[in-house]
């Protein structure tokens, strides 16, 4: 945190857009709220293209083991899908947003729901074992959660919620007609609630993964910094 505080003292020179949402200007939007004096009280987002794809597959009636295997074949997951299914990637993005909002928190302060039990972690089960045996054993419980949400007219999404001084990431049942409920494919979505956007949040949605979109975000940061240094010389 000490190193972060030093970096963030000159926030205009701090650029990390592609760390959340790939090329989506999530961080730029959040910073505009904060610097304009419109206090942000809550941020909610589906911040993993991989888990977005998995959630949509479940919504369409596929079992967890099948949709994860498909995502792996398409190159959406890490070589070991548990790196995605653990929720830690989403937790890291939530941590970045929370710190930008001025909260002094660390990773251990975030409540993270993993989609697999501790006995299937990397130090206890190989990747091949997880793909061939572990995933199959998770299908029944996940199908039950999907069906329970469906009976209530809702769908499951893997969501980060940053509010009231705390962060949590995990499965949430949301209305089928809500912005989160209408997400398709590997798109990311973020909702920002503030004083001005209290009842109707600011919503941003779009491709949240991919080399091209991520590179565009990095390039935009570089050009922004170039403009800043030119103006200061």
Short mmCIF file of C-alpha atoms in Angstrom, two decimals, residues 107-188:
data_model
loop_
_atom_site.label_atom_id
_atom_site.label_comp_id
_atom_site.label_asym_id
_atom_site.label_seq_id
_atom_site.Cartn_x
_atom_site.Cartn_y
_atom_site.Cartn_z
CA UNK A 107 -6.42 -9.04 -1.52
CA UNK A 108 -7.09 -10.81 1.78
CA UNK A 109 -9.82 -8.25 2.49
CA UNK A 110 -11.88 -9.47 -0.49
CA UNK A 111 -14.44 -12.27 -0.08
CA UNK A 112 -13.88 -14.61 -3.04
CA UNK A 113 -16.19 -17.47 -4.04
CA UNK A 114 -14.32 -20.18 -5.94
CA UNK A 115 -16.28 -22.42 -8.30
CA UNK A 116 -14.40 -25.49 -7.08
CA UNK A 117 -13.62 -26.79 -3.56
CA UNK A 118 -10.26 -26.55 -1.83
CA UNK A 119 -9.55 -30.26 -2.36
CA UNK A 120 -9.31 -29.53 -6.10
CA UNK A 121 -6.70 -26.79 -5.82
CA UNK A 122 -3.52 -26.99 -7.92
CA UNK A 123 -1.37 -28.35 -5.08
CA UNK A 124 -3.81 -31.22 -4.52
CA UNK A 125 -4.92 -32.21 -8.04
CA UNK A 126 -3.21 -32.05 -11.43
CA UNK A 127 -4.73 -30.13 -14.33
CA UNK A 128 -5.54 -33.37 -16.19
CA UNK A 129 -7.24 -34.83 -13.12
CA UNK A 130 -9.31 -31.69 -12.70
CA UNK A 131 -10.38 -31.64 -16.35
CA UNK A 132 -11.22 -35.36 -16.48
CA UNK A 133 -12.59 -35.99 -12.99
CA UNK A 134 -12.92 -32.87 -10.87
CA UNK A 135 -15.07 -30.85 -13.27
CA UNK A 136 -17.55 -33.69 -13.74
CA UNK A 137 -18.12 -33.89 -9.99
CA UNK A 138 -19.17 -30.21 -9.96
CA UNK A 139 -21.94 -30.55 -12.54
CA UNK A 140 -24.78 -31.64 -10.26
CA UNK A 141 -24.41 -28.83 -7.72
CA UNK A 142 -24.00 -26.18 -10.41
CA UNK A 143 -27.03 -27.46 -12.33
CA UNK A 144 -29.03 -27.17 -9.12
CA UNK A 145 -27.98 -23.55 -8.65
CA UNK A 146 -28.77 -22.70 -12.27
CA UNK A 147 -32.22 -24.31 -12.05
CA UNK A 148 -32.96 -22.60 -8.73
CA UNK A 149 -32.18 -19.22 -10.29
CA UNK A 150 -34.25 -20.06 -13.36
CA UNK A 151 -37.30 -20.90 -11.25
CA UNK A 152 -37.03 -17.42 -9.71
CA UNK A 153 -36.86 -15.85 -13.17
CA UNK A 154 -33.16 -15.12 -12.80
CA UNK A 155 -29.81 -16.11 -14.25
CA UNK A 156 -26.41 -16.65 -12.65
CA UNK A 157 -23.55 -14.24 -13.23
CA UNK A 158 -20.08 -14.12 -11.68
CA UNK A 159 -20.00 -10.60 -10.27
CA UNK A 160 -17.70 -8.25 -8.39
CA UNK A 161 -19.46 -5.96 -5.92
CA UNK A 162 -17.61 -3.01 -4.38
CA UNK A 163 -19.75 -1.18 -1.84
CA UNK A 164 -19.91 -0.04 1.79
CA UNK A 165 -16.17 -0.35 2.28
CA UNK A 166 -16.00 -4.00 1.26
CA UNK A 167 -15.44 -6.12 -1.84
CA UNK A 168 -16.84 -9.51 -2.74
CA UNK A 169 -16.78 -11.60 -5.89
CA UNK A 170 -18.90 -14.64 -6.63
CA UNK A 171 -22.06 -16.04 -8.16
CA UNK A 172 -25.11 -13.81 -8.04
CA UNK A 173 -28.63 -14.49 -9.34
CA UNK A 174 -29.78 -11.45 -11.31
CA UNK A 175 -32.94 -10.59 -13.20
CA UNK A 176 -33.02 -11.91 -16.74
CA UNK A 177 -33.99 -8.42 -17.94
CA UNK A 178 -31.24 -6.55 -16.09
CA UNK A 179 -28.08 -5.31 -17.85
CA UNK A 180 -26.08 -8.11 -16.20
CA UNK A 181 -28.74 -10.67 -17.07
CA UNK A 182 -28.63 -9.72 -20.75
CA UNK A 183 -24.87 -10.17 -21.10
CA UNK A 184 -23.82 -12.46 -23.94
CA UNK A 185 -20.62 -14.28 -24.83
CA UNK A 186 -17.43 -12.97 -23.26
CA UNK A 187 -18.58 -9.35 -22.90
CA UNK A 188 -17.76 -7.42 -19.73
#
